[in-house]
């Protein structure tokens, strides 16, 4: 089993920045893909950004140029730097990792006020 602990969510004004972190622990073999998804009220969960173990990146079109995903393999941690935040970025952000099985964090709330 892999446990994920997310941190860094909160309330920020439009145009502001936040940095999310997700640390994985437990019976980790190899974290192939690490990433972030989000779910806004009344909407389906959607991909925000993912990074594989070759540092190949994939971003949702809505966050390209504003968000940056990175990972520290020594710490089994994935980060999401979010800049130029917009009210439509308001959502619960979930960490996701894949080591052959898929694991989800409990989520951290990001609220962007206008």
Coordinates of N, CA, C and O in Angstrom, one line a residue:
X1 N 0.8 -1.2 0.0 CA 0.0 0.0 0.0 C 0.9 1.2 0.0 O 2.0 1.3 0.6
X2 N 0.4 2.3 -0.7 CA 1.0 3.6 -0.7 C 0.1 4.6 -0.1 O -1.1 4.7 -0.4
X3 N 0.7 5.4 0.8 CA 0.0 6.5 1.4 C 0.4 7.8 0.8 O 1.6 8.0 0.5
X4 N -0.5 8.7 0.6 CA -0.3 10.0 0.0 C -0.7 11.1 0.9 O -1.9 11.1 1.4
X5 N 0.2 12.0 1.2 CA -0.2 13.2 2.1 C 0.0 14.4 1.3 O 1.1 14.8 0.8
X6 N -1.1 15.1 1.1 CA -1.1 16.4 0.3 C -1.0 17.6 1.2 O -1.5 17.5 2.4
X7 N -0.5 18.7 0.8 CA -0.4 19.9 1.5 C -0.3 21.1 0.6 O 0.0 20.9 -0.6
X8 N -0.7 22.3 1.1 CA -0.4 23.5 0.3 C -1.7 24.2 -0.2 O -1.6 25.2 -0.8
X9 N -2.8 23.5 0.0 CA -4.1 24.2 -0.5 C -4.4 25.4 0.4 O -3.8 25.6 1.4
X10 N -5.4 26.1 0.0 CA -5.9 27.3 0.8 C -6.6 28.3 0.0 O -7.1 28.0 -1.1
X11 N -6.8 29.4 0.5 CA -7.6 30.5 -0.1 C -6.6 31.6 -0.6 O -5.7 32.0 0.1
X12 N -6.8 31.9 -1.9 CA -5.9 32.9 -2.5 C -6.7 33.8 -3.4 O -7.8 33.4 -3.9
X13 N -6.3 35.0 -3.6 CA -7.0 35.9 -4.5 C -6.6 35.6 -5.9 O -5.5 35.1 -6.2
X14 N -7.5 36.0 -6.8 CA -7.2 35.9 -8.2 C -5.9 36.5 -8.6 O -5.6 37.6 -8.2
X15 N -5.1 35.8 -9.4 CA -3.8 36.3 -9.8 C -2.7 35.8 -8.8 O -1.5 36.0 -9.1
X16 N -3.1 35.2 -7.7 CA -2.1 34.7 -6.8 C -1.5 33.4 -7.1 O -1.8 32.8 -8.2
X17 N -0.7 32.9 -6.2 CA 0.0 31.6 -6.4 C -0.1 30.7 -5.2 O -0.3 31.2 -4.0
X18 N -0.1 29.4 -5.4 CA 0.0 28.4 -4.4 C 0.9 27.3 -4.9 O 1.0 27.1 -6.1
X19 N 1.5 26.6 -4.0 CA 2.3 25.4 -4.3 C 1.7 24.2 -3.5 O 1.7 24.2 -2.3
X20 N 1.3 23.2 -4.3 CA 0.8 21.9 -3.7 C 2.0 20.9 -3.6 O 2.8 20.9 -4.5
X21 N 2.0 20.1 -2.6 CA 2.9 19.1 -2.4 C 2.2 17.8 -2.1 O 1.2 17.8 -1.4
X22 N 2.8 16.7 -2.5 CA 2.2 15.4 -2.2 C 3.4 14.4 -2.0 O 4.1 14.1 -2.9
X23 N 3.4 13.9 -0.8 CA 4.5 13.0 -0.4 C 3.9 11.6 -0.3 O 2.9 11.3 0.3
X24 N 4.6 10.7 -1.0 CA 4.2 9.2 -1.0 C 5.1 8.5 0.0 O 6.3 8.7 0.1
X25 N 4.4 7.5 0.7 CA 5.2 6.7 1.6 C 4.5 5.3 1.6 O 3.4 5.1 1.1
X26 N 5.2 4.4 2.2 CA 4.7 3.0 2.3 C 5.5 2.1 1.5 O 6.6 2.2 1.2
X27 N 4.8 1.1 0.9 CA 5.4 0.0 0.2 C 5.6 0.5 -1.3 O 4.9 0.0 -2.2
X28 N 6.5 1.4 -1.5 CA 6.7 1.9 -2.8 C 7.7 1.1 -3.6 O 8.8 0.9 -3.1
X29 N 7.4 0.7 -4.7 CA 8.3 0.0 -5.6 C 8.9 1.0 -6.6 O 10.1 1.2 -6.6
X30 N 8.0 1.5 -7.4 CA 8.5 2.5 -8.4 C 7.3 3.3 -8.8 O 6.3 2.8 -9.2
X31 N 7.5 4.6 -8.5 CA 6.4 5.5 -8.8 C 6.5 6.0 -10.3 O 7.3 6.9 -10.6
X32 N 5.8 5.3 -11.1 CA 6.0 5.6 -12.6 C 5.4 6.9 -13.0 O 6.1 7.7 -13.6
X33 N 4.2 7.1 -12.6 CA 3.5 8.4 -13.0 C 3.0 9.0 -11.7 O 2.4 8.4 -10.9
X34 N 3.2 10.3 -11.6 CA 2.7 11.1 -10.5 C 2.0 12.3 -11.0 O 2.4 12.8 -12.1
X35 N 0.9 12.7 -10.4 CA 0.2 13.8 -11.0 C -0.9 14.4 -10.1 O -1.0 14.0 -8.9
X36 N -1.6 15.3 -10.6 CA -2.6 16.1 -9.9 C -3.9 16.1 -10.8 O -3.8 16.3 -12.0
X37 N -5.0 15.9 -10.1 CA -6.3 16.0 -10.7 C -7.1 17.0 -9.9 O -6.7 17.3 -8.7
X38 N -8.2 17.5 -10.4 CA -9.0 18.3 -9.6 C -10.5 18.1 -9.9 O -10.9 17.6 -10.9
X39 N -11.3 18.4 -8.9 CA -12.8 18.3 -9.0 C -13.4 19.5 -8.4 O -13.3 19.8 -7.2
X40 N -14.1 20.3 -9.3 CA -14.8 21.4 -8.9 C -16.3 21.0 -8.5 O -16.7 20.0 -9.0
X41 N -16.9 21.8 -7.7 CA -18.3 21.5 -7.3 C -19.2 21.2 -8.6 O -19.2 22.0 -9.5
X42 N -19.9 20.1 -8.6 CA -20.8 19.8 -9.6 C -20.2 19.3 -10.9 O -20.8 19.1 -11.9
X43 N -18.8 19.1 -10.9 CA -18.1 18.7 -12.1 C -17.4 17.4 -11.9 O -17.2 17.0 -10.7
X44 N -17.0 16.8 -13.0 CA -16.2 15.5 -12.9 C -14.8 15.9 -12.6 O -14.3 16.9 -12.9
X45 N -14.1 14.9 -12.0 CA -12.7 15.0 -11.7 C -12.0 15.1 -13.1 O -12.3 14.3 -14.0
X46 N -11.0 16.0 -13.2 CA -10.2 16.1 -14.4 C -8.7 16.2 -14.2 O -8.3 16.6 -13.1
X47 N -8.0 15.8 -15.2 CA -6.6 15.9 -15.1 C -6.1 17.3 -15.1 O -6.6 18.1 -15.9
X48 N -5.1 17.6 -14.2 CA -4.5 18.9 -14.2 C -3.1 18.8 -14.9 O -2.8 19.5 -15.8
X49 N -2.3 17.9 -14.3 CA -0.9 17.7 -14.8 C -0.4 16.4 -14.3 O -0.7 16.0 -13.2
X50 N 0.4 15.7 -15.1 CA 1.1 14.5 -14.8 C 2.5 14.5 -15.2 O 2.9 15.2 -16.2
X51 N 3.4 13.8 -14.5 CA 4.8 13.7 -14.9 C 5.2 12.2 -14.7 O 4.9 11.6 -13.6
X52 N 5.9 11.6 -15.7 CA 6.3 10.3 -15.5 C 7.7 10.2 -15.0 O 8.4 11.2 -14.7
X53 N 8.3 9.0 -14.9 CA 9.6 8.9 -14.3 C 10.7 9.2 -15.2 O 11.9 9.2 -14.9
X54 N 10.4 9.6 -16.5 CA 11.3 10.2 -17.4 C 11.2 11.7 -17.5 O 11.7 12.3 -18.4
X55 N 10.4 12.2 -16.6 CA 10.0 13.6 -16.5 C 9.3 14.1 -17.7 O 9.4 15.3 -18.1
X56 N 8.6 13.2 -18.4 CA 7.7 13.7 -19.5 C 6.4 14.3 -18.8 O 5.9 13.7 -17.9
X57 N 6.0 15.4 -19.4 CA 5.0 16.2 -18.7 C 3.7 16.2 -19.6 O 3.8 16.1 -20.8
X58 N 2.6 16.3 -19.0 CA 1.3 16.5 -19.7 C 0.5 17.5 -18.8 O 0.3 17.2 -17.6
X59 N -0.1 18.5 -19.5 CA -0.9 19.5 -18.8 C -2.3 19.6 -19.4 O -2.4 19.5 -20.7
X60 N -3.3 19.9 -18.6 CA -4.5 20.3 -19.2 C -4.4 21.6 -19.9 O -3.6 22.5 -19.5
X61 N -5.1 21.8 -21.0 CA -5.0 23.1 -21.8 C -5.3 24.3 -20.9 O -4.7 25.4 -21.0
X62 N -6.2 24.1 -19.9 CA -6.6 25.3 -19.1 C -5.6 25.8 -18.2 O -5.7 26.9 -17.6
X63 N -4.5 25.0 -17.9 CA -3.5 25.4 -17.0 C -2.1 25.6 -17.6 O -1.2 26.0 -16.9
X64 N -2.0 25.3 -18.9 CA -0.7 25.5 -19.6 C -0.2 26.9 -19.5 O -1.0 27.8 -19.7
X65 N 1.0 27.0 -19.1 CA 1.6 28.4 -19.0 C 1.4 29.0 -17.6 O 2.1 30.0 -17.3
X66 N 0.6 28.4 -16.8 CA 0.4 28.9 -15.4 C 0.8 27.9 -14.4 O 1.3 28.4 -13.3
X67 N 0.6 26.7 -14.6 CA 1.0 25.6 -13.6 C 2.2 24.9 -14.0 O 2.4 24.7 -15.2
X68 N 3.0 24.5 -13.1 CA 4.2 23.7 -13.3 C 4.3 22.5 -12.4 O 4.2 22.7 -11.2
X69 N 4.4 21.3 -13.0 CA 4.5 20.1 -12.1 C 5.9 19.7 -12.1 O 6.7 19.8 -13.1
X70 N 6.4 19.2 -11.0 CA 7.7 18.7 -10.8 C 7.7 17.5 -9.8 O 6.7 17.4 -9.1
X71 N 8.8 16.8 -9.8 CA 8.9 15.7 -8.8 C 10.3 15.6 -8.2 O 11.3 15.9 -8.9
X72 N 10.4 15.1 -7.0 CA 11.6 14.8 -6.4 C 11.6 13.3 -6.1 O 11.0 12.9 -5.1
X73 N 12.3 12.5 -6.9 CA 12.3 11.1 -6.7 C 12.9 10.6 -5.4 O 12.5 9.6 -4.8
X74 N 13.9 11.3 -4.9 CA 14.5 10.9 -3.7 C 13.6 11.1 -2.5 O 13.7 10.3 -1.5
X75 N 12.6 12.0 -2.6 CA 11.6 12.2 -1.6 C 10.3 11.6 -1.9 O 9.3 11.8 -1.1
X76 N 10.2 11.0 -3.1 CA 8.9 10.4 -3.5 C 7.8 11.5 -3.4 O 6.7 11.2 -2.9
X77 N 8.1 12.7 -3.9 CA 7.2 13.8 -3.7 C 6.9 14.4 -5.1 O 7.9 14.6 -5.9
X78 N 5.7 14.8 -5.3 CA 5.3 15.6 -6.5 C 4.8 16.9 -6.1 O 4.1 17.1 -5.0
X79 N 5.1 17.9 -6.9 CA 4.7 19.3 -6.6 C 3.9 19.9 -7.7 O 4.0 19.5 -8.9
X80 N 3.1 20.9 -7.4 CA 2.3 21.6 -8.4 C 2.4 23.1 -8.0 O 1.8 23.5 -7.1
X81 N 3.2 23.8 -8.8 CA 3.3 25.3 -8.6 C 2.2 25.9 -9.5 O 2.2 25.7 -10.7
X82 N 1.3 26.6 -8.8 CA 0.2 27.2 -9.5 C 0.3 28.7 -9.4 O 0.3 29.3 -8.3
X83 N 0.5 29.4 -10.6 CA 0.6 30.8 -10.7 C -0.6 31.4 -11.5 O -1.3 30.7 -12.2
X84 N -0.8 32.7 -11.3 CA -1.9 33.4 -12.1 C -3.2 32.7 -11.9 O -3.9 32.4 -12.8
X85 N -3.5 32.3 -10.6 CA -4.7 31.6 -10.3 C -6.0 32.3 -10.7 O -6.0 33.6 -10.5
X86 N -7.0 31.6 -11.1 CA -8.2 32.2 -11.5 C -9.4 31.6 -10.7 O -9.2 30.5 -10.2
X87 N -10.5 32.3 -10.6 CA -11.6 31.7 -9.8 C -12.0 30.3 -10.3 O -12.4 29.4 -9.5
X88 N -11.9 30.1 -11.6 CA -12.3 28.8 -12.2 C -11.3 27.7 -11.8 O -11.5 26.5 -12.1
X89 N -10.2 28.0 -11.2 CA -9.3 27.0 -10.7 C -9.7 26.4 -9.3 O -9.1 25.5 -8.8
X90 N -10.7 27.0 -8.7 CA -11.3 26.6 -7.5 C -11.7 25.1 -7.6 O -12.6 24.8 -8.4
X91 N -11.2 24.3 -6.7 CA -11.5 22.9 -6.8 C -10.8 22.2 -5.6 O -9.9 22.7 -5.0
X92 N -11.2 20.9 -5.4 CA -10.4 20.0 -4.6 C -9.3 19.4 -5.5 O -9.7 18.8 -6.5
X93 N -8.1 19.5 -5.1 CA -7.0 18.9 -5.9 C -6.5 17.6 -5.3 O -6.2 17.6 -4.1
X94 N -6.4 16.6 -6.1 CA -6.1 15.3 -5.7 C -4.8 14.8 -6.3 O -4.5 15.0 -7.5
X95 N -3.9 14.3 -5.4 CA -2.7 13.7 -5.9 C -3.0 12.3 -6.4 O -3.8 11.6 -5.8
X96 N -2.3 11.9 -7.4 CA -2.4 10.5 -8.0 C -1.1 10.0 -8.3 O -0.2 10.6 -8.9
X97 N -0.8 8.7 -7.9 CA 0.4 8.1 -8.2 C 0.1 6.7 -8.7 O -0.9 6.1 -8.4
X98 N 1.0 6.2 -9.6 CA 0.9 4.9 -10.2 C 2.2 4.1 -10.1 O 3.2 4.6 -10.6
X99 N 2.2 3.0 -9.3 CA 3.4 2.2 -9.3 C 3.0 0.8 -9.7 O 3.6 -0.2 -9.4
X100 N 2.0 0.7 -10.6 CA 1.5 -0.5 -11.1 C 0.0 -0.6 -10.6 O -0.8 -1.2 -11.2
X101 N -0.2 -0.1 -9.4 CA -1.5 0.2 -8.9 C -1.7 1.7 -8.8 O -0.7 2.5 -8.8
X102 N -2.9 2.1 -8.8 CA -3.2 3.6 -8.7 C -3.7 4.0 -7.3 O -4.5 3.3 -6.7
X103 N -3.1 5.0 -6.8 CA -3.4 5.5 -5.5 C -3.9 7.0 -5.6 O -3.3 7.8 -6.4
X104 N -4.8 7.4 -4.7 CA -5.3 8.7 -4.7 C -5.1 9.3 -3.3 O -5.2 8.6 -2.3
X105 N -4.7 10.6 -3.2 CA -4.7 11.3 -1.9 C -6.2 11.7 -1.5 O -7.1 11.5 -2.3
X106 N -6.3 12.2 -0.3 CA -7.6 12.6 0.2 C -8.1 13.9 -0.4 O -9.3 14.3 -0.3
X107 N -7.2 14.7 -1.0 CA -7.5 16.0 -1.6 C -7.2 17.2 -0.7 O -7.2 17.1 0.5
X108 N -6.9 18.3 -1.4 CA -6.7 19.5 -0.7 C -7.5 20.6 -1.4 O -7.4 20.7 -2.7
X109 N -8.2 21.4 -0.7 CA -9.0 22.4 -1.3 C -8.3 23.7 -1.7 O -7.5 24.3 -0.8
X110 N -8.5 24.1 -2.9 CA -7.9 25.4 -3.4 C -9.1 26.3 -3.7 O -10.0 25.9 -4.5
X111 N -9.1 27.4 -3.1 CA -10.2 28.4 -3.4 C -9.6 29.7 -3.9 O -8.7 30.3 -3.2
X112 N -10.0 30.1 -5.0 CA -9.5 31.4 -5.6 C -10.6 32.4 -5.6 O -11.7 32.2 -6.3
X113 N -10.5 33.5 -4.9 CA -11.5 34.5 -4.9 C -11.3 35.5 -5.9 O -10.1 35.8 -6.3
X114 N -12.4 36.1 -6.4 CA -12.3 37.1 -7.5 C -12.1 38.5 -6.9 O -12.2 38.7 -5.7

